[in-house]
Amino acid sequence: MELEQLDDNIIFLNKNFSSREDMFKSISHELLDNNYVTEQYLEKVIQRENEHPTGFKLKTLNVAMPHVDCEFVKKDGMFVVTSKEGIIFKNAETDEDLPVNIIFGLLLKQSDTHLTF
């Protein structure tokens, strides 16, 4: 899958949220309004992130790439959230808390596409 362009409706720059769950709640409303996901998305993305963390520590910043099973996605896309203060995710490698500055939310209709995306 290739994205030709990002959808401005699901790009959220310099946002501060009280928690990762608060961020997912806010973003899921926009994703629903723009027909990217099903009603179950919010529950499933939180559940998946709790079971399989997606935070990564890079040299100069921390990122996360949350995603859900394809059955909860209506159309391919990617949401982007940036936060100067960071949103706490779990590190995918160590399971430690990690303040994440950029979230790339993968919205993929085909299973395992995230591995090559």
GROMACS .gro file of C-alpha atoms in nm:
model
  117
    1MET     CA    1   0.000   0.000   0.000
    2GLU     CA    2   0.120   0.348  -0.082
    3LEU     CA    3  -0.031   0.674   0.034
    4GLU     CA    4  -0.034   0.934  -0.237
    5GLN     CA    5  -0.104   1.208   0.016
    6LEU     CA    6  -0.200   1.250   0.377
    7ASP     CA    7  -0.553   1.362   0.463
    8ASP     CA    8  -0.544   1.703   0.637
    9ASN     CA    9  -0.858   1.602   0.830
   10ILE     CA   10  -0.661   1.346   1.030
   11ILE     CA   11  -0.337   1.536   1.095
   12PHE     CA   12  -0.313   1.684   1.445
   13LEU     CA   13  -0.006   1.901   1.508
   14ASN     CA   14   0.123   2.021   1.846
   15LYS     CA   15  -0.157   1.860   2.046
   16ASN     CA   16  -0.149   1.790   2.416
   17PHE     CA   17  -0.353   1.509   2.564
   18SER     CA   18  -0.381   1.398   2.925
   19SER     CA   19  -0.322   1.035   2.826
   20ARG     CA   20  -0.282   0.796   2.537
   21GLU     CA   21  -0.647   0.689   2.582
   22ASP     CA   22  -0.760   1.052   2.571
   23MET     CA   23  -0.569   1.094   2.245
   24PHE     CA   24  -0.728   0.781   2.096
   25LYS     CA   25  -1.077   0.900   2.199
   26SER     CA   26  -1.028   1.237   2.034
   27ILE     CA   27  -0.873   1.097   1.717
   28SER     CA   28  -1.129   0.818   1.679
   29HIS     CA   29  -1.410   1.076   1.648
   30GLU     CA   30  -1.235   1.234   1.350
   31LEU     CA   31  -1.161   0.893   1.199
   32LEU     CA   32  -1.528   0.796   1.228
   33ASP     CA   33  -1.645   1.129   1.085
   34ASN     CA   34  -1.414   1.081   0.786
   35ASN     CA   35  -1.522   0.718   0.733
   36TYR     CA   36  -1.180   0.561   0.803
   37VAL     CA   37  -1.283   0.321   1.078
   38THR     CA   38  -1.571   0.125   1.229
   39GLU     CA   39  -1.744   0.200   1.560
   40GLN     CA   40  -1.527  -0.067   1.729
   41TYR     CA   41  -1.201   0.108   1.640
   42LEU     CA   42  -1.154   0.296   1.968
   43GLU     CA   43  -1.194  -0.012   2.185
   44LYS     CA   44  -0.974  -0.223   1.957
   45VAL     CA   45  -0.687   0.025   1.921
   46ILE     CA   46  -0.663   0.069   2.298
   47GLN     CA   47  -0.682  -0.307   2.351
   48ARG     CA   48  -0.416  -0.378   2.090
   49GLU     CA   49  -0.183  -0.109   2.219
   50ASN     CA   50  -0.213  -0.254   2.571
   51GLU     CA   51  -0.127  -0.604   2.444
   52HIS     CA   52   0.131  -0.511   2.178
   53PRO     CA   53   0.297  -0.172   2.244
   54THR     CA   54   0.411   0.029   1.943
   55GLY     CA   55   0.638   0.293   2.096
   56PHE     CA   56   0.994   0.322   1.962
   57LYS     CA   57   1.287   0.522   2.097
   58LEU     CA   58   1.483   0.684   1.817
   59LYS     CA   59   1.799   0.894   1.845
   60THR     CA   60   1.635   1.234   1.871
   61LEU     CA   61   1.266   1.162   1.937
   62ASN     CA   62   1.019   0.888   2.018
   63VAL     CA   63   0.748   0.760   1.785
   64ALA     CA   64   0.456   0.519   1.798
   65MET     CA   65   0.273   0.339   1.519
   66PRO     CA   66  -0.059   0.215   1.658
   67HIS     CA   67  -0.284   0.005   1.437
   68VAL     CA   68  -0.572  -0.241   1.457
   69ASP     CA   69  -0.685  -0.550   1.271
   70CYS     CA   70  -0.805  -0.474   0.919
   71GLU     CA   71  -1.168  -0.561   0.998
   72PHE     CA   72  -1.197  -0.233   1.193
   73VAL     CA   73  -1.067  -0.017   0.906
   74LYS     CA   74  -1.292   0.103   0.623
   75LYS     CA   75  -1.029   0.275   0.407
   76ASP     CA   76  -0.652   0.297   0.400
   77GLY     CA   77  -0.484   0.599   0.549
   78MET     CA   78  -0.260   0.728   0.822
   79PHE     CA   79  -0.330   0.977   1.096
   80VAL     CA   80  -0.048   1.185   1.239
   81VAL     CA   81  -0.030   1.341   1.586
   82THR     CA   82   0.257   1.550   1.716
   83SER     CA   83   0.313   1.650   2.079
   84LYS     CA   84   0.603   1.852   2.219
   85GLU     CA   85   0.542   1.726   2.574
   86GLY     CA   86   0.496   1.368   2.457
   87ILE     CA   87   0.216   1.117   2.505
   88ILE     CA   88   0.303   0.814   2.716
   89PHE     CA   89   0.315   0.488   2.521
   90LYS     CA   90   0.489   0.166   2.615
   91ASN     CA   91   0.821   0.093   2.447
   92ALA     CA   92   0.771  -0.200   2.206
   93GLU     CA   93   1.112  -0.342   2.299
   94THR     CA   94   1.130  -0.288   2.676
   95ASP     CA   95   0.766  -0.230   2.781
   96GLU     CA   96   0.879   0.082   2.974
   97ASP     CA   97   0.690   0.412   2.961
   98LEU     CA   98   0.804   0.625   2.671
   99PRO     CA   99   0.698   0.987   2.603
  100VAL     CA  100   0.615   0.981   2.232
  101ASN     CA  101   0.642   1.297   2.021
  102ILE     CA  102   0.502   1.169   1.690
  103ILE     CA  103   0.228   0.911   1.637
  104PHE     CA  104   0.178   0.757   1.295
  105GLY     CA  105  -0.157   0.578   1.317
  106LEU     CA  106  -0.172   0.312   1.049
  107LEU     CA  107  -0.514   0.252   0.896
  108LEU     CA  108  -0.479  -0.050   0.671
  109LYS     CA  109  -0.754  -0.266   0.520
  110GLN     CA  110  -0.528  -0.564   0.444
  111SER     CA  111  -0.380  -0.788   0.709
  112ASP     CA  112  -0.002  -0.761   0.773
  113THR     CA  113   0.034  -0.466   0.534
  114HIS     CA  114   0.184  -0.267   0.823
  115LEU     CA  115   0.497  -0.483   0.803
  116THR     CA  116   0.586  -0.344   0.459
  117PHE     CA  117   0.417  -0.006   0.495
   0.00000   0.00000   0.00000
